[in-house]
Short mmCIF file of C-alpha atoms in Angstrom, two decimals:
data_model
loop_
_atom_site.label_atom_id
_atom_site.label_comp_id
_atom_site.label_asym_id
_atom_site.label_seq_id
_atom_site.Cartn_x
_atom_site.Cartn_y
_atom_site.Cartn_z
CA MET A 1 -64.58 -118.35 52.81
CA PHE A 2 -63.41 -120.11 49.72
CA ALA A 3 -66.29 -118.43 47.84
CA LEU A 4 -65.05 -114.94 48.81
CA LEU A 5 -61.55 -115.85 47.52
CA GLN A 6 -62.89 -116.86 44.27
CA ALA A 7 -64.93 -113.68 43.91
CA ALA A 8 -61.82 -111.53 44.72
CA GLY A 9 -59.79 -113.44 42.08
CA ALA A 10 -62.47 -112.88 39.58
CA ALA A 11 -62.42 -109.22 40.14
CA ASP A 12 -58.74 -109.00 39.80
CA THR A 13 -58.86 -110.96 36.57
CA ALA A 14 -61.46 -108.55 35.29
CA ALA A 15 -59.40 -105.30 36.28
CA THR A 16 -56.14 -106.47 34.65
CA PRO A 17 -57.24 -105.75 31.02
CA ALA A 18 -58.40 -102.29 31.83
CA ALA A 19 -55.26 -101.36 33.49
CA ASP A 20 -53.24 -102.82 30.63
CA ALA A 21 -55.25 -100.76 28.20
CA THR A 22 -54.53 -97.47 30.20
CA VAL A 23 -50.85 -98.18 30.22
CA ALA A 24 -50.75 -98.68 26.58
CA ALA A 25 -52.62 -95.40 25.84
CA ALA A 26 -50.19 -93.49 27.94
CA ALA A 27 -47.23 -95.06 26.19
CA GLU A 28 -48.58 -94.11 22.80
CA THR A 29 -49.16 -90.45 24.02
CA THR A 30 -45.53 -90.35 25.26
CA ASN A 31 -44.25 -91.61 21.94
CA ALA A 32 -46.27 -88.98 20.03
CA VAL A 33 -44.89 -86.06 22.06
CA VAL A 34 -41.28 -87.36 21.63
CA GLU A 35 -41.71 -87.65 17.90
CA SER A 36 -43.12 -84.04 17.78
CA VAL A 37 -40.16 -82.73 19.64
CA ASN A 38 -37.74 -84.46 17.36
CA ALA A 39 -39.58 -83.09 14.29
CA VAL A 40 -39.47 -79.50 15.58
CA ALA A 41 -35.70 -79.96 16.48
CA ALA A 42 -35.03 -81.29 12.92
CA ALA A 43 -36.81 -78.40 11.39
CA ALA A 44 -35.04 -75.66 13.42
CA PRO A 45 -31.93 -74.34 11.69
CA ALA A 46 -28.68 -75.14 13.42
CA ALA A 47 -26.99 -72.22 15.28
CA PRO A 48 -24.39 -70.67 12.87
CA SER A 49 -20.84 -71.09 13.87
CA ALA A 50 -18.40 -68.05 14.37
CA ALA A 51 -16.89 -68.67 10.91
CA GLU A 52 -20.19 -68.57 9.28
CA ALA A 53 -21.25 -65.53 11.18
CA ALA A 54 -18.08 -63.72 10.04
CA ALA A 55 -18.60 -64.76 6.42
CA ALA A 56 -22.18 -63.40 6.53
CA ALA A 57 -21.02 -60.10 7.94
CA ALA A 58 -18.30 -59.77 5.16
CA GLU A 59 -20.90 -60.47 2.52
CA ALA A 60 -23.27 -57.78 3.88
CA ALA A 61 -20.48 -55.24 3.98
CA LYS A 62 -19.66 -56.21 0.32
CA ASN A 63 -23.12 -55.72 -0.77
CA ALA A 64 -23.43 -52.34 1.13
CA GLY A 65 -20.37 -51.22 -0.73
CA GLN A 66 -21.84 -52.21 -4.03
CA GLN A 67 -24.87 -50.04 -3.41
CA ASN A 68 -22.90 -46.83 -2.97
CA ILE A 69 -24.19 -44.02 -5.39
CA THR A 70 -21.61 -41.89 -6.96
CA LEU A 71 -22.22 -38.46 -8.45
CA MET A 72 -22.00 -39.77 -12.03
CA ASP A 73 -24.29 -42.61 -11.17
CA MET A 74 -26.80 -40.09 -9.87
CA ILE A 75 -26.49 -38.05 -13.09
CA ALA A 76 -26.78 -41.03 -15.42
CA ALA A 77 -29.99 -42.20 -13.59
CA SER A 78 -31.58 -38.78 -13.54
CA PRO A 79 -34.63 -38.10 -15.74
CA LEU A 80 -34.33 -36.43 -19.16
CA VAL A 81 -35.55 -33.08 -17.78
CA SER A 82 -32.96 -32.97 -15.05
CA LYS A 83 -30.27 -33.92 -17.52
CA ILE A 84 -31.32 -31.04 -19.75
CA VAL A 85 -31.24 -28.67 -16.90
CA LEU A 86 -27.75 -29.78 -15.93
CA VAL A 87 -26.46 -29.44 -19.53
CA ILE A 88 -27.71 -25.85 -19.74
CA LEU A 89 -26.22 -24.90 -16.49
CA LEU A 90 -22.91 -26.58 -17.31
CA LEU A 91 -22.73 -24.69 -20.69
CA CYS A 92 -23.53 -21.47 -18.84
CA ALA A 93 -20.82 -22.02 -16.19
CA VAL A 94 -18.21 -22.82 -18.72
CA TYR A 95 -19.16 -19.77 -20.81
CA ALA A 96 -19.08 -17.55 -17.74
CA ILE A 97 -15.68 -18.77 -16.62
CA ALA A 98 -14.28 -18.28 -20.15
CA LEU A 99 -15.69 -14.73 -20.28
CA MET A 100 -14.18 -14.10 -16.84
CA ILE A 101 -10.72 -14.93 -17.91
CA GLU A 102 -11.14 -13.03 -21.11
CA LYS A 103 -12.62 -9.86 -19.44
CA ILE A 104 -9.76 -9.83 -16.87
CA LEU A 105 -7.08 -9.92 -19.62
CA VAL A 106 -8.94 -7.41 -21.96
CA MET A 107 -9.75 -4.95 -19.16
CA ARG A 108 -6.28 -4.90 -17.79
CA SER A 109 -4.72 -4.67 -21.24
CA ASN A 110 -6.82 -1.72 -22.27
CA LYS A 111 -6.48 0.12 -18.94
CA LYS A 112 -2.70 -0.18 -19.20
CA ARG A 113 -2.56 1.02 -22.64
CA THR A 114 -4.87 3.98 -22.04
CA VAL A 115 -2.88 5.03 -18.95
CA GLU A 116 0.46 4.89 -20.84
CA PHE A 117 -1.01 6.77 -23.94
CA VAL A 118 -2.39 9.56 -21.79
CA ALA A 119 0.91 9.80 -19.87
CA ALA A 120 2.72 10.10 -23.22
CA TYR A 121 0.18 12.67 -24.62
CA LYS A 122 0.67 14.99 -21.63
CA LYS A 123 4.28 15.66 -22.69
CA ALA A 124 3.25 17.33 -25.87
CA LYS A 125 2.68 21.13 -26.14
CA THR A 126 1.08 21.30 -29.43
CA PRO A 127 -1.24 19.00 -31.51
CA GLU A 128 1.50 18.40 -34.02
CA GLU A 129 3.98 17.46 -31.25
CA ALA A 130 1.34 15.14 -29.85
CA ALA A 131 0.88 13.49 -33.21
CA GLN A 132 4.69 12.79 -33.34
CA LEU A 133 4.95 11.43 -29.73
CA LEU A 134 1.76 9.25 -30.01
CA ALA A 135 2.67 7.80 -33.54
CA LYS A 136 4.59 4.87 -31.82
CA GLN A 137 2.09 4.09 -29.17
CA PRO A 138 0.28 0.75 -29.45
CA GLU A 139 -3.19 0.71 -30.80
CA GLY A 140 -5.99 1.29 -28.38
CA PHE A 141 -9.14 3.37 -27.67
CA ALA A 142 -7.21 6.58 -26.73
CA LYS A 143 -5.13 6.45 -29.87
CA LYS A 144 -8.31 5.97 -32.06
CA MET A 145 -9.86 8.96 -30.30
CA PHE A 146 -6.87 11.05 -30.90
CA ALA A 147 -6.69 10.01 -34.56
CA ALA A 148 -10.23 11.01 -35.15
CA GLY A 149 -9.88 14.44 -33.29
CA TYR A 150 -6.54 15.17 -35.00
CA GLY A 151 -8.11 14.23 -38.41
CA GLU A 152 -10.91 16.90 -37.86
CA LEU A 153 -8.20 19.47 -36.98
CA GLN A 154 -6.17 18.75 -39.99
CA LYS A 155 -9.23 19.02 -42.28
CA ALA A 156 -9.92 22.52 -40.78
CA LYS A 157 -6.38 23.40 -41.41
CA ASP A 158 -6.55 22.36 -45.04
CA ALA A 159 -9.70 24.25 -45.53
CA GLY A 160 -8.24 27.49 -43.95
CA LEU A 161 -10.59 27.42 -40.97
CA TYR A 162 -8.13 26.70 -38.14
CA ASN A 163 -7.18 30.43 -37.56
CA LYS A 164 -10.62 31.83 -38.03
CA ARG A 165 -12.42 32.75 -34.79
CA GLU A 166 -15.87 32.58 -36.22
CA ALA A 167 -15.24 28.93 -37.15
CA ARG A 168 -13.62 27.92 -33.78
CA GLY A 169 -16.82 26.85 -32.13
CA ASP A 170 -17.82 24.49 -34.97
CA LEU A 171 -14.32 23.13 -35.21
CA ILE A 172 -14.34 22.25 -31.52
CA GLU A 173 -17.79 20.63 -31.75
CA ARG A 174 -16.61 18.47 -34.74
CA ILE A 175 -13.51 17.39 -32.86
CA ARG A 176 -15.58 16.45 -29.90
CA ALA A 177 -18.14 14.65 -31.97
CA ALA A 178 -15.36 12.60 -33.71
CA MET A 179 -13.65 11.74 -30.49
CA THR A 180 -16.93 10.84 -28.66
CA ALA A 181 -17.94 8.51 -31.50
CA GLU A 182 -14.67 6.55 -31.10
CA GLN A 183 -14.99 6.55 -27.42
CA ASN A 184 -18.47 4.96 -27.59
CA LYS A 185 -17.18 2.45 -29.96
CA GLY A 186 -14.50 1.46 -27.36
CA ILE A 187 -16.89 1.34 -24.53
CA GLU A 188 -19.25 -0.82 -26.51
CA GLU A 189 -16.35 -3.20 -27.39
CA LEU A 190 -15.42 -3.42 -23.73
CA GLY A 191 -18.91 -4.06 -22.78
CA SER A 192 -19.54 -6.87 -25.23
CA ASN A 193 -21.39 -9.94 -23.82
CA MET A 194 -22.31 -8.08 -20.72
CA THR A 195 -26.00 -8.65 -21.42
CA PHE A 196 -25.40 -12.31 -21.59
CA LEU A 197 -23.48 -12.23 -18.36
CA ALA A 198 -26.22 -10.51 -16.71
CA SER A 199 -28.75 -12.97 -17.90
CA ILE A 200 -26.72 -15.89 -16.67
CA GLY A 201 -26.35 -14.30 -13.28
CA SER A 202 -29.96 -13.61 -12.84
CA ASN A 203 -31.53 -16.69 -14.47
CA ALA A 204 -29.11 -19.52 -13.61
CA PRO A 205 -30.41 -19.74 -10.06
CA PHE A 206 -33.97 -20.07 -11.32
CA ILE A 207 -32.95 -22.74 -13.76
CA GLY A 208 -31.37 -24.68 -10.93
CA LEU A 209 -34.46 -24.11 -8.78
CA PHE A 210 -36.51 -25.72 -11.54
CA GLY A 211 -34.29 -28.78 -11.43
CA THR A 212 -34.64 -28.88 -7.64
CA VAL A 213 -38.43 -28.73 -7.81
CA TRP A 214 -38.30 -31.53 -10.42
CA GLY A 215 -36.08 -33.72 -8.31
CA ILE A 216 -38.19 -33.33 -5.13
CA MET A 217 -41.39 -34.05 -7.14
CA ASN A 218 -39.80 -37.34 -8.42
CA SER A 219 -38.93 -38.20 -4.76
CA PHE A 220 -42.55 -37.86 -3.79
CA ILE A 221 -43.64 -39.86 -6.78
CA ALA A 222 -41.25 -42.58 -5.56
CA ILE A 223 -42.68 -42.55 -2.05
CA ALA A 224 -46.16 -42.90 -3.57
CA ASN A 225 -45.15 -45.71 -5.73
CA THR A 226 -43.28 -47.82 -3.14
CA GLN A 227 -45.66 -46.93 -0.27
CA THR A 228 -42.59 -46.31 2.01
CA THR A 229 -40.87 -43.30 3.50
CA SER A 230 -37.46 -45.00 3.67
CA LEU A 231 -34.54 -42.67 3.16
CA ALA A 232 -33.14 -45.03 0.58
CA VAL A 233 -36.04 -44.31 -1.65
CA VAL A 234 -36.07 -40.62 -1.43
CA ALA A 235 -32.47 -39.81 -1.02
CA PRO A 236 -31.47 -40.12 -4.71
CA GLY A 237 -34.03 -37.73 -5.84
CA ILE A 238 -33.31 -35.23 -3.05
CA ALA A 239 -29.49 -35.32 -3.87
CA GLU A 240 -30.31 -34.87 -7.49
CA ALA A 241 -32.46 -31.79 -6.57
CA LEU A 242 -29.63 -30.30 -4.36
CA PHE A 243 -27.11 -30.84 -7.14
CA ALA A 244 -29.33 -28.95 -9.57
CA THR A 245 -29.30 -26.00 -7.10
CA ALA A 246 -25.50 -26.19 -6.65
CA ALA A 247 -25.06 -26.20 -10.52
CA GLY A 248 -27.22 -23.04 -10.90
CA LEU A 249 -25.04 -21.27 -8.24
CA VAL A 250 -21.90 -22.42 -9.86
CA ALA A 251 -23.14 -20.83 -13.17
CA ALA A 252 -24.46 -17.63 -11.61
CA ILE A 253 -21.74 -16.76 -9.24
CA PRO A 254 -18.82 -16.34 -11.81
CA ALA A 255 -21.27 -14.47 -14.16
CA VAL A 256 -22.18 -11.94 -11.39
CA LEU A 257 -18.62 -11.46 -10.34
CA ILE A 258 -17.28 -10.88 -13.85
CA TYR A 259 -20.18 -8.71 -14.66
CA ASN A 260 -19.47 -6.41 -11.63
CA PHE A 261 -15.68 -6.37 -12.37
CA SER A 262 -16.30 -5.50 -16.07
CA ALA A 263 -18.71 -2.81 -15.24
CA LYS A 264 -16.25 -1.19 -12.88
CA GLN A 265 -13.24 -1.49 -15.29
CA THR A 266 -15.52 -0.16 -18.21
CA GLY A 267 -16.39 2.91 -16.20
CA THR A 268 -12.73 3.53 -15.12
CA ILE A 269 -11.46 3.27 -18.65
CA GLY A 270 -14.43 5.46 -19.92
CA GLY A 271 -13.42 8.09 -17.40
CA TYR A 272 -9.78 8.04 -18.57
CA LEU A 273 -11.08 8.57 -22.17
CA GLU A 274 -13.28 11.38 -21.24
CA ASP A 275 -10.52 13.12 -19.46
CA PHE A 276 -8.25 12.70 -22.47
CA GLU A 277 -10.90 14.16 -24.81
CA ALA A 278 -11.13 17.26 -22.51
CA ASP A 279 -7.40 17.63 -22.41
CA PHE A 280 -6.97 17.30 -26.24
CA ILE A 281 -9.75 19.98 -26.82
CA SER A 282 -7.89 22.24 -24.24
CA LEU A 283 -4.67 21.66 -26.03
CA VAL A 284 -6.27 22.57 -29.51
CA THR A 285 -7.89 25.81 -28.17
CA ARG A 286 -4.68 26.93 -26.55
CA ASP A 287 -2.86 26.35 -29.81
CA MET A 288 -5.56 28.44 -31.57
CA ASP A 289 -5.25 31.22 -29.17
CA LYS A 290 -1.46 31.31 -29.76
CA GLN A 291 -1.83 31.46 -33.44
CA GLY A 292 -4.41 34.27 -33.20
#
């Protein structure tokens, strides 16, 4: 019995070191896990407070406001070709608007003077009376036509051909030719710069279209270089392209409008001058018939 107790004690004594070693290993493992958790917690950023979040939002809004692109910034950042296109269209637009103002004033002034001159002329019964009535009228195309026709009439009188029937036809043709020449000069003066207006109206949209194509091409190049299709990359180029199109229309629309207005007014004044020429020739032939 005693021997059995000694054997059991020896077994317990032998098992004690093994159990102690197992407990120590478990403790070390636990400590390592705790240290890892503490390291992760230390590395993780602390959650921002409400004040910090508000400050970050304000800074983001400030940065977004600083990135706004104005029209002048877009033009300044545009390539040289686009700037040249915009300068050309700007000059065309300014010139077309200036011509529009000038043509409106000139056409209305000449139309008014022509109508008043013809109205005063219709009161005369003879060429001499017409010359007296029209001497005080302001200068205009109709007055120049009358002066040319009346000058031929006076030359015929000085040469003694006014009352000769056989010379009547030639005199009428000379009067008509002299008045027509003055009329053509007046119409040509009214129609000055019309060719340039037509060129602006027809070509300005195509110049703007060239700027549009150039801007879109630059947008695609930006996409290829940045390897992104973000709208922030392509938007400036597209906006620049659309602005070139708008500039072309701004130049073309006034040019077309003033061209149509000038053409109509020139035709109207030309009609008044033709009627005046016919009336003057009729007055001369009636006076010839009265004098035999």
